PDB file of C-alpha atoms in Angstrom:
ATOM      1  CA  UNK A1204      77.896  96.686 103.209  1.00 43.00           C
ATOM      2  CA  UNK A1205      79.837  99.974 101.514  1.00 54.00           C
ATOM      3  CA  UNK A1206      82.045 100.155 104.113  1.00 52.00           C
ATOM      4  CA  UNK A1207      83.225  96.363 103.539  1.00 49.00           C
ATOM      5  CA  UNK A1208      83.796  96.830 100.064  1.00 58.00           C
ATOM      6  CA  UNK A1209      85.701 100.225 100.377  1.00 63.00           C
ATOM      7  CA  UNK A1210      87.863  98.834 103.080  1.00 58.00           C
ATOM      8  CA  UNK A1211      88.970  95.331 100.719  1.00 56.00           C
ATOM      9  CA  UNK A1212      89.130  98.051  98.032  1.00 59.00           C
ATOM     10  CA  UNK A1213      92.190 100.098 100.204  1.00 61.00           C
ATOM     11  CA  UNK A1214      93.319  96.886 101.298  1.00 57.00           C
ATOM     12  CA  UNK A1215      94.080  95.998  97.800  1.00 54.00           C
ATOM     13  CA  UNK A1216      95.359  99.485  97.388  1.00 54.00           C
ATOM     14  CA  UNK A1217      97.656  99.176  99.624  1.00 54.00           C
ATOM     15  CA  UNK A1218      99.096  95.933  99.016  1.00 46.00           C
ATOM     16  CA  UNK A1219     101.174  97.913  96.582  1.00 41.00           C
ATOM     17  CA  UNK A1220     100.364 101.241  97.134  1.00 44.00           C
ATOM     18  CA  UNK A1221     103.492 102.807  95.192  1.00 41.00           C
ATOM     19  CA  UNK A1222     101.563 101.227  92.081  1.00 41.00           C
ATOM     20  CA  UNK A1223      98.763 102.827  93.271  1.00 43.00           C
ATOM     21  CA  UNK A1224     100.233 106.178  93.413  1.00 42.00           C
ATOM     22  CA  UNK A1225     101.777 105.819  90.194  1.00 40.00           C
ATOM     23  CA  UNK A1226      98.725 104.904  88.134  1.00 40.00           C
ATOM     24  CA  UNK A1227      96.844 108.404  89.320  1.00 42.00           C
ATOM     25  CA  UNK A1228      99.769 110.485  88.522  1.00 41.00           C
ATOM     26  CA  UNK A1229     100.112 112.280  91.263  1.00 47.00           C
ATOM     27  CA  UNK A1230     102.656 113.260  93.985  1.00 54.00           C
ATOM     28  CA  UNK A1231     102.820 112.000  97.246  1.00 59.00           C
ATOM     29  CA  UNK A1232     104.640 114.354  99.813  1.00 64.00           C
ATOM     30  CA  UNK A1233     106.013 112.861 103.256  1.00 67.00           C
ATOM     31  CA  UNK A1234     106.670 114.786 105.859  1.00 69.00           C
ATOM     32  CA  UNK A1235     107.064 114.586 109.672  1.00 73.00           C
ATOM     33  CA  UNK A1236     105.334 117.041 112.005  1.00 73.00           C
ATOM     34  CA  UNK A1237     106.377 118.661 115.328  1.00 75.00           C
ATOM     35  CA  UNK A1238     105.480 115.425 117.257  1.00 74.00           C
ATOM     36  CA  UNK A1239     107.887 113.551 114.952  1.00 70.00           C
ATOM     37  CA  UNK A1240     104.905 112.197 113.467  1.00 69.00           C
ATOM     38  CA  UNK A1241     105.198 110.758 109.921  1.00 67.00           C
ATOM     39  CA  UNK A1242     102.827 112.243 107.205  1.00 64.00           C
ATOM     40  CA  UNK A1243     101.929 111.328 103.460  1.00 63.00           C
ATOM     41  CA  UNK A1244      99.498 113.313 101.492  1.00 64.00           C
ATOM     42  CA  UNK A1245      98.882 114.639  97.667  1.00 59.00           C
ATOM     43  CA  UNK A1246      99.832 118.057  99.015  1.00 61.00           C
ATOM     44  CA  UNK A1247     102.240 119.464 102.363  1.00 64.00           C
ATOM     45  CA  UNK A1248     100.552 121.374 104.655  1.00 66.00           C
ATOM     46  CA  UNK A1249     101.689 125.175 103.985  1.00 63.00           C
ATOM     47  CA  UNK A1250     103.585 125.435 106.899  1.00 65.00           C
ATOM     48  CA  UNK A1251     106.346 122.299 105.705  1.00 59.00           C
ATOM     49  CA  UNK A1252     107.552 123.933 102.658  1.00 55.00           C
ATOM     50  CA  UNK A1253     110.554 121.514 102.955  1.00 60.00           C
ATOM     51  CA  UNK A1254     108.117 118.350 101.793  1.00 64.00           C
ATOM     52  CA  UNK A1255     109.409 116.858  99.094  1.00 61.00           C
ATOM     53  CA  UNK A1256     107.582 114.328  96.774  1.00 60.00           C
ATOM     54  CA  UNK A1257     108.272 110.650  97.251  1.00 56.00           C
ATOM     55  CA  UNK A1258     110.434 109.004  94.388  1.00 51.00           C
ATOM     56  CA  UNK A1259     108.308 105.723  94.557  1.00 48.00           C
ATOM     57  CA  UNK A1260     109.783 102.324  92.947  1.00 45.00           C
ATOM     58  CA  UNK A1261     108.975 101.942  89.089  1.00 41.00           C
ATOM     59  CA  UNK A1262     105.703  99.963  87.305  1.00 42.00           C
ATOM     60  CA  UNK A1263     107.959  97.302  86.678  1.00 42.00           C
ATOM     61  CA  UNK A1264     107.972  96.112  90.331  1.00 42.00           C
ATOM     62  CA  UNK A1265     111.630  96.566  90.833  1.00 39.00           C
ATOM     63  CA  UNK A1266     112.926  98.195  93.987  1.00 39.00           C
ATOM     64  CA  UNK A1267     116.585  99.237  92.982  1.00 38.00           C
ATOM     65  CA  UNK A1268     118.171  98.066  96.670  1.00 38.00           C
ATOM     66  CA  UNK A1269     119.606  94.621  97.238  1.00 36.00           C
ATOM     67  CA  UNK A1270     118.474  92.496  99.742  1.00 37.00           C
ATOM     68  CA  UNK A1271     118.356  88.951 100.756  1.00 37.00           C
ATOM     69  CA  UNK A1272     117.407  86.196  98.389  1.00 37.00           C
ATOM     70  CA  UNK A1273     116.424  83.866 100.981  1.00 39.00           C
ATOM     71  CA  UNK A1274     112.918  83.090 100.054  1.00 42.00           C
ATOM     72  CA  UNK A1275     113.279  83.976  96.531  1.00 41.00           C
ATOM     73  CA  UNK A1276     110.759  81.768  94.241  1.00 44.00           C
ATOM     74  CA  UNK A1277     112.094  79.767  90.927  1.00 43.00           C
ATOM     75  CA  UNK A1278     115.336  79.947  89.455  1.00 41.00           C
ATOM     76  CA  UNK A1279     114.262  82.864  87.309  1.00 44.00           C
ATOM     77  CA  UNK A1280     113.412  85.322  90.160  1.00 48.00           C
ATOM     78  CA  UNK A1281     115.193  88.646  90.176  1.00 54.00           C
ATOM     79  CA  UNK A1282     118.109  88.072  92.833  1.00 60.00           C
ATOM     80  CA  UNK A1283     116.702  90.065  95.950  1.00 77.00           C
ATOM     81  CA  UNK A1284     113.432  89.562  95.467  1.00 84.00           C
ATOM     82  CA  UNK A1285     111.625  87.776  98.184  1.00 89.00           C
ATOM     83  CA  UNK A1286     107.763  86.192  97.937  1.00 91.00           C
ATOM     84  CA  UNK A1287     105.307  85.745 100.909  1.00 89.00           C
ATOM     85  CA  UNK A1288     104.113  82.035 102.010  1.00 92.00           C
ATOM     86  CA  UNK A1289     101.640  82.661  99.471  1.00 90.00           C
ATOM     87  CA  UNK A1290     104.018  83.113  96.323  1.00 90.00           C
ATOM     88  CA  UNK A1291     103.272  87.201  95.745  1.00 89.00           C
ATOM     89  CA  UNK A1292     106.317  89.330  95.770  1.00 88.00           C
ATOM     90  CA  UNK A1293     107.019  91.243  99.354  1.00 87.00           C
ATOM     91  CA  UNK A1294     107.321  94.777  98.814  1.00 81.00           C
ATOM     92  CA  UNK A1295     110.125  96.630 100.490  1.00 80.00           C
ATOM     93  CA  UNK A1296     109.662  98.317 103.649  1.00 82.00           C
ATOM     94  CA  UNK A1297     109.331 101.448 102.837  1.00 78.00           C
ATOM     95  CA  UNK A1298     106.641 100.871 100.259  1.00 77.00           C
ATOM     96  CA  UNK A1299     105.000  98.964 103.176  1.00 79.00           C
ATOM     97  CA  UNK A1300     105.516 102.052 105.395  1.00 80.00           C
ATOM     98  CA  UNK A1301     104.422 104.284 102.455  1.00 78.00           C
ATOM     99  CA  UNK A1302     100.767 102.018 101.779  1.00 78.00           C
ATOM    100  CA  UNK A1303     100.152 102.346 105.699  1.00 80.00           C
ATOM    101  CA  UNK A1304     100.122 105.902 105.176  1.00 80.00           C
ATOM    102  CA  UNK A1305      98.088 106.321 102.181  1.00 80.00           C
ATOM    103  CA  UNK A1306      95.684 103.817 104.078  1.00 80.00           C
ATOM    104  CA  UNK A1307      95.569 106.430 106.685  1.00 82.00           C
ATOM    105  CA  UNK A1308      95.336 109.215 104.927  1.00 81.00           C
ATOM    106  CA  UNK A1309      92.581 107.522 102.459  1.00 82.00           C
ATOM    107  CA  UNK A1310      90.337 107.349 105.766  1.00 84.00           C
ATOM    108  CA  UNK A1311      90.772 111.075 107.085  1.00 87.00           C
ATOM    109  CA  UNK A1312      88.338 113.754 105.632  1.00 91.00           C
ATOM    110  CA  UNK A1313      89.006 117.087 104.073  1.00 89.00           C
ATOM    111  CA  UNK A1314      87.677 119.662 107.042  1.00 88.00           C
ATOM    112  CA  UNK A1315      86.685 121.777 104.356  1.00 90.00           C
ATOM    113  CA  UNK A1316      83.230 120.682 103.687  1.00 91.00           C
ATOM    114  CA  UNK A1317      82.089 121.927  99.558  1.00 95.00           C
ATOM    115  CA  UNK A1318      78.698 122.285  98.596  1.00 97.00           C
ATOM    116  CA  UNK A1319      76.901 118.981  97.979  1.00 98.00           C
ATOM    117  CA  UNK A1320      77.323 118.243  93.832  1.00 98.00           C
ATOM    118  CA  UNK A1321      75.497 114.823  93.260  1.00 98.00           C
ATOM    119  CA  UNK A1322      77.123 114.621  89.123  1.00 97.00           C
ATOM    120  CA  UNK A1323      80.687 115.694  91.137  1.00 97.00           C
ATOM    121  CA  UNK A1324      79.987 112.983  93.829  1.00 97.00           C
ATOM    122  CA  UNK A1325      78.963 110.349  91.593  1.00 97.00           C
ATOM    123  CA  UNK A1326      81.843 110.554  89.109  1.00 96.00           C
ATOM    124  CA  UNK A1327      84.302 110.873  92.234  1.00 94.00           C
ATOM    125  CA  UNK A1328      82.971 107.270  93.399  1.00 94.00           C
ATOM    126  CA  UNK A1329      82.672 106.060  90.207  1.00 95.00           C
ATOM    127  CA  UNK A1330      86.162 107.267  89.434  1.00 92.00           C
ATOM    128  CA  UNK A1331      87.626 105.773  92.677  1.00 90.00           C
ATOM    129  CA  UNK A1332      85.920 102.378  92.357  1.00 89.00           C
ATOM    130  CA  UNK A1333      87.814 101.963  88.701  1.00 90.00           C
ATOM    131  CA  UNK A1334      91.007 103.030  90.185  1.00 86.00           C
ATOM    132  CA  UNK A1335      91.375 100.686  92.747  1.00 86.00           C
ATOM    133  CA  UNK A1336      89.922  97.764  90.176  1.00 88.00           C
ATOM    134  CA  UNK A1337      92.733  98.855  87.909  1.00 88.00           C
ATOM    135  CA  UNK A1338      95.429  98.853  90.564  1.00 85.00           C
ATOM    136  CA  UNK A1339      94.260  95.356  91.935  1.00 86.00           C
ATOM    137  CA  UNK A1340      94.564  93.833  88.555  1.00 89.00           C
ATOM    138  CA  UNK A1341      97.813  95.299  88.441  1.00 87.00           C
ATOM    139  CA  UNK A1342      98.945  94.030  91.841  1.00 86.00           C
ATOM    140  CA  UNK A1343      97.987  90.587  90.304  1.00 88.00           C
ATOM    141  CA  UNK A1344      99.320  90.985  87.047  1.00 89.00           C
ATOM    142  CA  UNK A1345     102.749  92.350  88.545  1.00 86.00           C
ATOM    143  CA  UNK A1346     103.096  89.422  91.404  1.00 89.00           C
ATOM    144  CA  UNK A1347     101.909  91.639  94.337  1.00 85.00           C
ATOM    145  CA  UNK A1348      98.505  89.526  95.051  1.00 87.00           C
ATOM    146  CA  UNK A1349      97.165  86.775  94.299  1.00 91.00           C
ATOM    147  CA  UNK A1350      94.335  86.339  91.785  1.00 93.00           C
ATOM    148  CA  UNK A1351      92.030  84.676  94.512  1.00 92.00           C
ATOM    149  CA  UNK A1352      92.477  87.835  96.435  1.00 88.00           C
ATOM    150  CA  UNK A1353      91.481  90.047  93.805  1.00 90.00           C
ATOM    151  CA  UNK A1354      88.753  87.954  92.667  1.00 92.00           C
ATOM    152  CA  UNK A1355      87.166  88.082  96.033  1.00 89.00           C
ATOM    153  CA  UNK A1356      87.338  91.650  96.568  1.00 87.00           C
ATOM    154  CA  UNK A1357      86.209  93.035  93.181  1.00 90.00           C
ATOM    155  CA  UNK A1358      82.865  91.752  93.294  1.00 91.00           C
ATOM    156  CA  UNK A1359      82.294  93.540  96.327  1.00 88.00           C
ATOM    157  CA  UNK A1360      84.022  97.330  95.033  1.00 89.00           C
ATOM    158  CA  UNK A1361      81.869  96.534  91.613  1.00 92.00           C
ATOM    159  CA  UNK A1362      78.795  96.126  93.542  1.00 91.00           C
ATOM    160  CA  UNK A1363      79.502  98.779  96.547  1.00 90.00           C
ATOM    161  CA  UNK A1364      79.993 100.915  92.781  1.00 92.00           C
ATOM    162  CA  UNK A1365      76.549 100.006  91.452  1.00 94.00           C
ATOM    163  CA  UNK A1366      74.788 101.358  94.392  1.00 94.00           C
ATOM    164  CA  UNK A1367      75.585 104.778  94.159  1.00 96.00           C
ATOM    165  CA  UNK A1368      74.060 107.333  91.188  1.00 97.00           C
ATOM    166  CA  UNK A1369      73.055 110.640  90.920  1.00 98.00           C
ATOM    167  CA  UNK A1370      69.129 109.622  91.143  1.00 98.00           C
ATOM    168  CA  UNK A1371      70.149 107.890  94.730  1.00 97.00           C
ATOM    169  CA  UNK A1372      72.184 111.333  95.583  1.00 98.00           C
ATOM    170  CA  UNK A1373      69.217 113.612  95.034  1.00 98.00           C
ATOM    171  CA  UNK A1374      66.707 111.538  97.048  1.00 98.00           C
ATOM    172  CA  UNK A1375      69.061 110.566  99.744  1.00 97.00           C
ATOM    173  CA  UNK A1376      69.015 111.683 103.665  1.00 97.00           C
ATOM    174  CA  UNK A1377      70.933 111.888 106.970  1.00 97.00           C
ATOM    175  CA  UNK A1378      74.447 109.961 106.234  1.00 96.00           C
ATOM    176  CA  UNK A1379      73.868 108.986 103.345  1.00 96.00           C
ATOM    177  CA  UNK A1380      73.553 112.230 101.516  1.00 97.00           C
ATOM    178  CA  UNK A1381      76.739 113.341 104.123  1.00 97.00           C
ATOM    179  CA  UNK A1382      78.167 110.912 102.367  1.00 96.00           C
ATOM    180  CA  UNK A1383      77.673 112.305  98.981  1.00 97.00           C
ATOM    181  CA  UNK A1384      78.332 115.629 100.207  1.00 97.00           C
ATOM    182  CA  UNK A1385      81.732 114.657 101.592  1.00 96.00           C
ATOM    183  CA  UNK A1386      82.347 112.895  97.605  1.00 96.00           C
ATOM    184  CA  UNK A1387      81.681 116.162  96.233  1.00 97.00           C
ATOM    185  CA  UNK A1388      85.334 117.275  97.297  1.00 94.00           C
ATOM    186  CA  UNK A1389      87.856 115.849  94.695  1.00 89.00           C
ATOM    187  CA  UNK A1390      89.772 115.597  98.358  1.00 89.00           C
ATOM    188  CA  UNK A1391      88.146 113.359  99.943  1.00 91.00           C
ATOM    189  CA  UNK A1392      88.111 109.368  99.361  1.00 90.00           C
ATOM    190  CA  UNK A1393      85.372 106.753  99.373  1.00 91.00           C
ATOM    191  CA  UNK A1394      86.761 105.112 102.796  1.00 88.00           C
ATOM    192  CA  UNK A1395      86.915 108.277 104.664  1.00 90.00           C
ATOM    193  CA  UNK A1396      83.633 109.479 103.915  1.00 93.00           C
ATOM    194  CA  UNK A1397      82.007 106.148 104.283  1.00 90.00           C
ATOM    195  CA  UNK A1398      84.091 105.935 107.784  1.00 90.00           C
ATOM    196  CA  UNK A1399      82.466 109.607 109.216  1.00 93.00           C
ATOM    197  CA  UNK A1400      79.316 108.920 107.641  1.00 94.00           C
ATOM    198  CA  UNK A1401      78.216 105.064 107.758  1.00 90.00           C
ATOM    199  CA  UNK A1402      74.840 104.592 105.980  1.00 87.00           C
TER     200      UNK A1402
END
């Protein structure tokens, strides 16, 4: 069940994941690695000093490029803008690009495993689950989902949320208190650790 809920929750996420970004104020680097693989984290890796932090569109939903307004909704839509079949804005293609990332990087774990911290854990879940409520309402509010989307998905992060508190950390076992361990790094996110340690 968790791992339902904290996958709609980075699906929502990502929808608009510049938003995202932008609401917990911090920087995202991109970088590309000796494989010409692409990168995006909250920090470059030591060795790619020459990272530089994204500049990510603005919380108004604009995307300062120009573009085609074929498929542009209502005579009052900002020329440019295009909307999906079911009337939310498209994001551009590098915000796209940029929410596949953080969707990846969301699911990978910190190797560096910390001491388990149930009160650290909790809070970090806690925190995360708000977040991504927060970001979804925004993503509604600013035209980048639908409400019926969001209204299906919260239920699930509210009640994935509910389950987890520092009583259940202390008495828990096997994955599940892997799972709190890995939540006691402010590194790690709710859909990694639930993805190396399903419970």
């Amino acid at each position: 069940m968790g791992k339902l809920a904290w996958m709609a929750c980075v699906a929502t996420m990502a929808a608009a994941a510049a938003w995202s970004v932008g609401a917990q104020a911090q920087p995202v680097y991109k970088w590309v690695d000796a494989e010409g693989k692409t990168h995006y984290g909250s920090q470059p890796p030591p060795a790619k000093q020459d990272a530089e932090p994204l500049k990510l569109q603005s919380n108004n939903g604009t995307s300062g490029g120009s573009g085609s307004s074929s498929g542009s909704k209502g005579t009052g839509a900002k020329a440019g803008q295009q909307y999906n079949p079911d009337g939310t804005k498209k994001v551009s293609k590098d915000v796209e690009e940029f929410g596949e990332g953080l969707k990846k990087s969301l699911g990978t774990v910190d190797s560096q495993q910390v001491p388990l911290n149930c009160a650290v854990a909790v809070d970090n879940i806690h925190y995360q689950a708000d977040l991504m409520l927060e970001v979804g309402q925004k993503n509604v509010r600013d035209g980048y989902m639908t409400q019926a989307a969001f209204d299906s998905a919260a239920p699930k992060i509210r009640e994935a949320k509910g389950k987890y508190s520092v009583s259940d950390c202390q008495g828990a076992s096997g994955n599940k208190k892997s799972f709190y361990q890995c939540m006691s790094s402010s590194k790690n996110h709710v859909t990694g650790c639930d993805k190396q340690y399903k419970h």
